[in-house]
Short mmCIF file of C-alpha atoms and ligand atoms in Angstrom, two decimals:
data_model
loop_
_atom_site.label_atom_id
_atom_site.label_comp_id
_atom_site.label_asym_id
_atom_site.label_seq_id
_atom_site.Cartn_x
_atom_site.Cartn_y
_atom_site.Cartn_z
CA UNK A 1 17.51 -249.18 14.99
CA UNK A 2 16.05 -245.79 15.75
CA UNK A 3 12.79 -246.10 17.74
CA UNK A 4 9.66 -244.37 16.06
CA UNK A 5 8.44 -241.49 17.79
CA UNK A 6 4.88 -239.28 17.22
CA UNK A 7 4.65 -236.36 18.92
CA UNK A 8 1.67 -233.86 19.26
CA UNK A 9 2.15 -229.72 19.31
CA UNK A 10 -1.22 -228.52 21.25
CA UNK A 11 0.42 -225.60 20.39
CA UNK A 12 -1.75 -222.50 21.98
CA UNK A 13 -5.06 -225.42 22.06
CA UNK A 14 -6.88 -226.60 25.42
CA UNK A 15 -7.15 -225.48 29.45
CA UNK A 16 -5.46 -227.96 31.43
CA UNK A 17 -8.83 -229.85 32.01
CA UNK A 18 -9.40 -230.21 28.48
CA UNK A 19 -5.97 -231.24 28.22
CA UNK A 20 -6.18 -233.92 31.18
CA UNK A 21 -9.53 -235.20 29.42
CA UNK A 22 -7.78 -235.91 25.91
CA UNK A 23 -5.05 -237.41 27.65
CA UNK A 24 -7.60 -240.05 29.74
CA UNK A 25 -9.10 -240.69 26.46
CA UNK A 26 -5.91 -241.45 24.63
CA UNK A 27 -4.27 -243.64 27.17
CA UNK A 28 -6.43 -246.78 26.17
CA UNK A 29 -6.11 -246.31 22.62
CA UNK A 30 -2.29 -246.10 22.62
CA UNK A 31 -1.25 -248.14 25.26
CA UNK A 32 0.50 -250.94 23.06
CA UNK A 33 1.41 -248.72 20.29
CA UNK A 34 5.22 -249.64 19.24
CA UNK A 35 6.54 -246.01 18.58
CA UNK A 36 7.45 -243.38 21.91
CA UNK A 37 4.37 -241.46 22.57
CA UNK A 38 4.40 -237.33 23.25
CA UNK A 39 1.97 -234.45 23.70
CA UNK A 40 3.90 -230.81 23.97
CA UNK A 41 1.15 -229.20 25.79
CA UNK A 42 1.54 -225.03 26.70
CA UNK A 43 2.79 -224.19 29.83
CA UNK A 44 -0.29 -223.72 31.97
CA UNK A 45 -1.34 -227.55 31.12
CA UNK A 46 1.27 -228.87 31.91
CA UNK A 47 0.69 -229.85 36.29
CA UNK A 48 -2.84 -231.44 35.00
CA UNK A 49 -1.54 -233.37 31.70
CA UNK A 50 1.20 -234.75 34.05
CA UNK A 51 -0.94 -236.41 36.61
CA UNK A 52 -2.88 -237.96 33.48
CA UNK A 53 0.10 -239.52 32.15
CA UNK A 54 1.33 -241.18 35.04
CA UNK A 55 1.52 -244.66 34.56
CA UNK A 56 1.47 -244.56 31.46
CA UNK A 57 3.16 -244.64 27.46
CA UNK A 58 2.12 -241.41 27.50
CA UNK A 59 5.23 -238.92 27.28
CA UNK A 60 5.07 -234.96 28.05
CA UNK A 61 6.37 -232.57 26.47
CA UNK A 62 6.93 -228.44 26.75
CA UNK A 63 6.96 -226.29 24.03
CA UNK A 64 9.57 -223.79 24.90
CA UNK A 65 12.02 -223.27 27.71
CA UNK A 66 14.26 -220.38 28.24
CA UNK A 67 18.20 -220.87 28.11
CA UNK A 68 19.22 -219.03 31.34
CA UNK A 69 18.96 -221.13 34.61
CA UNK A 70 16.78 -218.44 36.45
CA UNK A 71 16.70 -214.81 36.68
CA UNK A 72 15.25 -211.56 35.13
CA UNK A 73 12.80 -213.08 32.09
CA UNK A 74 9.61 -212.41 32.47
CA UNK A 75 7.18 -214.91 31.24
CA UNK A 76 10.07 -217.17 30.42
CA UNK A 77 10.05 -220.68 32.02
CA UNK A 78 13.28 -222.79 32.75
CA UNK A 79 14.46 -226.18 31.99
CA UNK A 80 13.98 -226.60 36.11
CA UNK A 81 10.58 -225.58 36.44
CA UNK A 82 9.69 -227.83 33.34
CA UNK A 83 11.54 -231.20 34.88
CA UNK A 84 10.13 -230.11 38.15
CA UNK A 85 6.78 -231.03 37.02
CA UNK A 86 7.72 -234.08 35.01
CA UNK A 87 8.23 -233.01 31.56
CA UNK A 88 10.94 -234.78 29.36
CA UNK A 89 10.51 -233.47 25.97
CA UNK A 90 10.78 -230.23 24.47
CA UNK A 91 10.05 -227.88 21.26
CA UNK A 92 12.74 -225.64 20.24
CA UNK A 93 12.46 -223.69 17.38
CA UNK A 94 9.64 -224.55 15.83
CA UNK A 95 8.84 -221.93 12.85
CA UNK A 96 5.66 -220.09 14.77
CA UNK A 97 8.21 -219.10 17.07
CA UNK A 98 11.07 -218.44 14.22
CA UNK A 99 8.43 -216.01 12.52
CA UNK A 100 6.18 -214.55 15.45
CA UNK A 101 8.58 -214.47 18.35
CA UNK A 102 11.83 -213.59 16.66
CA UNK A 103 13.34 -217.26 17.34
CA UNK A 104 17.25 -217.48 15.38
CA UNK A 105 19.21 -219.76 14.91
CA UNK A 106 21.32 -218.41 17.94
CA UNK A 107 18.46 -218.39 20.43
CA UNK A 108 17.60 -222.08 19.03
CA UNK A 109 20.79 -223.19 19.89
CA UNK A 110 21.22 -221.69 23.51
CA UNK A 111 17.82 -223.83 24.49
CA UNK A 112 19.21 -226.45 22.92
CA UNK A 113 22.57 -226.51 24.77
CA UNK A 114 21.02 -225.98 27.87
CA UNK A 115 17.95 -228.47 27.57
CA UNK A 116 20.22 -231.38 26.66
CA UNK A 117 22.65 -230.10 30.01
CA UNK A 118 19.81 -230.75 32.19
CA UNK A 119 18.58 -233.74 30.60
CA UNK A 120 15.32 -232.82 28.62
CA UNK A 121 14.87 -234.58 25.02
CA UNK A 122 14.84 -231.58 22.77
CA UNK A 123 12.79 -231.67 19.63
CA UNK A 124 14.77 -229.06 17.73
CA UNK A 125 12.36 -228.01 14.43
CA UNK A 126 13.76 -227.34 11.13
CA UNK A 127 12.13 -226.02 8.08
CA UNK A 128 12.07 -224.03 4.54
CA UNK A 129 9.26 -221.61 3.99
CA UNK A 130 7.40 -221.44 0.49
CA UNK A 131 9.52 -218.90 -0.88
CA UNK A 132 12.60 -220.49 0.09
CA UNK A 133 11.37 -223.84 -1.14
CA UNK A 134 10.22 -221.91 -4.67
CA UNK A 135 13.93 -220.30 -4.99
CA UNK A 136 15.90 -223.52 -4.80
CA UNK A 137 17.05 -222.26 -1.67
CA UNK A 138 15.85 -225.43 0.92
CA UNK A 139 19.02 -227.31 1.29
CA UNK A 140 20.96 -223.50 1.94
CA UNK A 141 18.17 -222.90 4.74
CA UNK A 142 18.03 -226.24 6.37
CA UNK A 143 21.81 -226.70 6.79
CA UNK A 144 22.00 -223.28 8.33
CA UNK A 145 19.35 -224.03 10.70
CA UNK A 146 20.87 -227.58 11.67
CA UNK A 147 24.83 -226.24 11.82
CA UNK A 148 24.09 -223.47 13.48
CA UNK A 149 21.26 -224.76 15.64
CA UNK A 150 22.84 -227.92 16.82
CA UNK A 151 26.60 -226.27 17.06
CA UNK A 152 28.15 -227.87 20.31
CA UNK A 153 25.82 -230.19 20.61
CA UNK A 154 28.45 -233.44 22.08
CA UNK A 155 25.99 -236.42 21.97
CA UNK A 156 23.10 -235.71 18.83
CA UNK A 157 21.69 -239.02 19.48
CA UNK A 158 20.00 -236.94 22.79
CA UNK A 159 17.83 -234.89 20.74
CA UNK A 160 15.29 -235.32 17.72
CA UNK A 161 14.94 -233.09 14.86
CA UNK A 162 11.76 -232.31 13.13
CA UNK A 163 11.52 -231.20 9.47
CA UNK A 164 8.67 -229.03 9.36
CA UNK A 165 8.26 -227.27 5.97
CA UNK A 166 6.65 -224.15 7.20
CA UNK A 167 4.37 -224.52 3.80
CA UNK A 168 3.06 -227.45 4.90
CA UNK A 169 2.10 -226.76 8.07
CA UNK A 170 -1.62 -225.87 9.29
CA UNK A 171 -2.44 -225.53 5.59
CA UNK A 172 -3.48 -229.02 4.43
CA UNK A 173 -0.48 -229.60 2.03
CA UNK A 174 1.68 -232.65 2.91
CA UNK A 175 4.24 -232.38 1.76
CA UNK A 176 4.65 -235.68 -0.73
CA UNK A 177 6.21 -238.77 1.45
CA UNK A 178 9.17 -238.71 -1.50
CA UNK A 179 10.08 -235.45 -0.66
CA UNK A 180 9.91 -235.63 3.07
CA UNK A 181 11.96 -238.92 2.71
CA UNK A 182 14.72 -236.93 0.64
CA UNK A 183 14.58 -233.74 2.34
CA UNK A 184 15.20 -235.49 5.85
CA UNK A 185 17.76 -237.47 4.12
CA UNK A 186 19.23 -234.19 2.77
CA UNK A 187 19.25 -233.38 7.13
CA UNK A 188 20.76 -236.99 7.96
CA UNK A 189 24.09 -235.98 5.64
CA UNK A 190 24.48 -232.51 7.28
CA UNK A 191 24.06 -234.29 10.73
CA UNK A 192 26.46 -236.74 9.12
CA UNK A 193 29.29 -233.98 8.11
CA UNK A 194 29.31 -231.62 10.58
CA UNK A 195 28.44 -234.13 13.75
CA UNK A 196 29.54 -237.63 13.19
CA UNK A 197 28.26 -240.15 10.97
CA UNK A 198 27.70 -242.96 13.22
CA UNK A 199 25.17 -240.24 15.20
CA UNK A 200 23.94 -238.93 12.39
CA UNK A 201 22.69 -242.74 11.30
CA UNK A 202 21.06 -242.99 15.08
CA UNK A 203 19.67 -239.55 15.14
CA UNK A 204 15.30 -240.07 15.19
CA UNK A 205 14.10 -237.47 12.43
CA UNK A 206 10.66 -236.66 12.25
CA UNK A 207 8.22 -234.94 10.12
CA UNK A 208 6.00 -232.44 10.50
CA UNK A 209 2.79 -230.71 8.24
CA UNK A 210 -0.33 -231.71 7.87
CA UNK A 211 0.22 -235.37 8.96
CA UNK A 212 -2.67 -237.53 9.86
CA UNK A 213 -3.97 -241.02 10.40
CA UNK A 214 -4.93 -240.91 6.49
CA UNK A 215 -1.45 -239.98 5.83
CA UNK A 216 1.06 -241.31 8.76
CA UNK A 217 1.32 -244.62 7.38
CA UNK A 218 2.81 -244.26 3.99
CA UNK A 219 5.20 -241.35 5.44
CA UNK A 220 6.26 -243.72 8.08
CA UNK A 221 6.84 -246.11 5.67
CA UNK A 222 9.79 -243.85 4.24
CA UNK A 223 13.21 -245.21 5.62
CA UNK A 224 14.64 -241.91 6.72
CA UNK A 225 10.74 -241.41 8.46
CA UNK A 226 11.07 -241.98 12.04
CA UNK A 227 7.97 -240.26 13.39
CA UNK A 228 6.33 -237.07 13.30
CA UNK A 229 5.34 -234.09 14.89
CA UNK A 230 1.36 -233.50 14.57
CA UNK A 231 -0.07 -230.07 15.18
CA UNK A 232 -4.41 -230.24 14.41
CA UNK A 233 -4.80 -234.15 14.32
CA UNK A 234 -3.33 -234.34 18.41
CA UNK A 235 -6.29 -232.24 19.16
CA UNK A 236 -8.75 -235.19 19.52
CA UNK A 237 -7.48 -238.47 21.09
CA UNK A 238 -9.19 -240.77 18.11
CA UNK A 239 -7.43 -238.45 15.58
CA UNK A 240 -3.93 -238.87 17.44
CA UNK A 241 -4.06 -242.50 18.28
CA UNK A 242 -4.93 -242.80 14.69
CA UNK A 243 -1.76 -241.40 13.88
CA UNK A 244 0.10 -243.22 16.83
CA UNK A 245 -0.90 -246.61 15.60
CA UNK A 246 0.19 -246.16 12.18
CA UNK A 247 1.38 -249.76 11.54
CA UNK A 248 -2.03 -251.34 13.21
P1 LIG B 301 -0.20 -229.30 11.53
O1 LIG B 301 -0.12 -230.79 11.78
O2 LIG B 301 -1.44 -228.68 12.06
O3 LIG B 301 0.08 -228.98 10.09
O4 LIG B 301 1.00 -228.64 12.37
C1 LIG B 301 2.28 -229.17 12.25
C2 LIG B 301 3.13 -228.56 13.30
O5 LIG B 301 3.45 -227.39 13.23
C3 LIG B 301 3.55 -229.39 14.41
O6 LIG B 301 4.52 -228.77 15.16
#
């Protein structure tokens, strides 16, 4: 069965010794939680948010890492620099980056090939903005992003996907735990087509918008729901573990 897994995005949120501090408050209140446990914390946090995780179910996560081994990138970071300091998780894709940053498809991919070679669990974010939602055009979008995103990918069972409708993120609107359910479903069947079936049915699938402890349970409760990826409720530890122990 595929393990449930909740992972925060600090996104561009808290110095590293605000970030150590919510860490040392959330270790107590999610230490027997049943699902894997992540915070994607930015790139400065990341020494400090380590050493508060050790020894713990506490998980870290980047939220970007460049595709290129070393070299000529300024203010890029490698996959080597990241597992240097411990992390084992990391963002790629997610839609701040698609629409600010100029993140494709193409440039999705080449982090993903290259955080799977050297062994970091990438989250790999998918998702249909308003408009595209409001034309019929979601399934078009999403199985561009996931073909093109996840092309060469050998084992898909090494990564997670999150569905993040981009109109549902930051703004309050949840998407309804029906449509979440279907839409990832909709993902599962590309996965299932173009990878293999037997990974696409082992392949963890989360979502991502607006999701909160007075939410997470009844979208975990979907089948095709296998965790989530929380942007402004992983900003306080009581909001996140709230999330985290979903089933308690
Ligand atoms: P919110 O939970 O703030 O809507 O953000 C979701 C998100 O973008 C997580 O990556």
């Amino acid at each position: 069965m595929r393990k449930p897994i909740i992972a925060g995005n600090w996104k561009m949120n808290k110095t590293p010794a605000e970030g150590a501090l919510l860490v040392n408050e959330l270790k107590p209140l999610v230490a027997d939680a049943e699902c894997d446990v992540v915070v994607c914390v930015p790139a400065t946090d990341i020494y400090a948010v380590a050493e508060a995780c050790k020894g713990s179910n506490v998980h870290l996560g980047a939220q970007n890492v460049h595709f290129a081994e070393s070299g000529a990138y300024t203010g890029e970071i490698s996959a080597d620099m990241l597992l240097a300091l411990g992390v084992e998780y990391v963002i790629i894709g997610h839609s701040e980056r698609r629409q600010y940053f100029g993140e494709t498809d193409e440039t999705v991919n080449k982090r993903t090939l290259t955080a799977l070679n050297k062994g970091l669990i990438p989250i790999v974010c998918v998702g249909e903005t308003l408009e595209e939602r409001e034309t019929g055009k979601t399934e078009e979008v999403l199985r561009r992003q996931v073909v093109e995103g996840l092309k060469g990918v050998e084992d898909i069972t090494k990564l997670v996907v999150a569905y993040e409708p981009v109109w549902a993120i930051g703004t309050g609107r949840t998407a309804t735990s029906e449509q979440a359910n279907e839409t990832i479903g909709f993902i599962r069947n590309v996965i299932a087509e173009n990878f293999c079936p037997k990974c696409a049915a082992a392949v963890r699938i989360q979502y991502g918008g607006s999701m909160k402890g007075s939410n997470a349970k009844e979208l975990m409760a979907q089948p095709e729901i296998d965790g989530g990826l929380i942007g402004g409720a992983s900003l306080k530890a009581a909001d996140f573990a709230l999330v985290v122990n979903y089933n308690k």
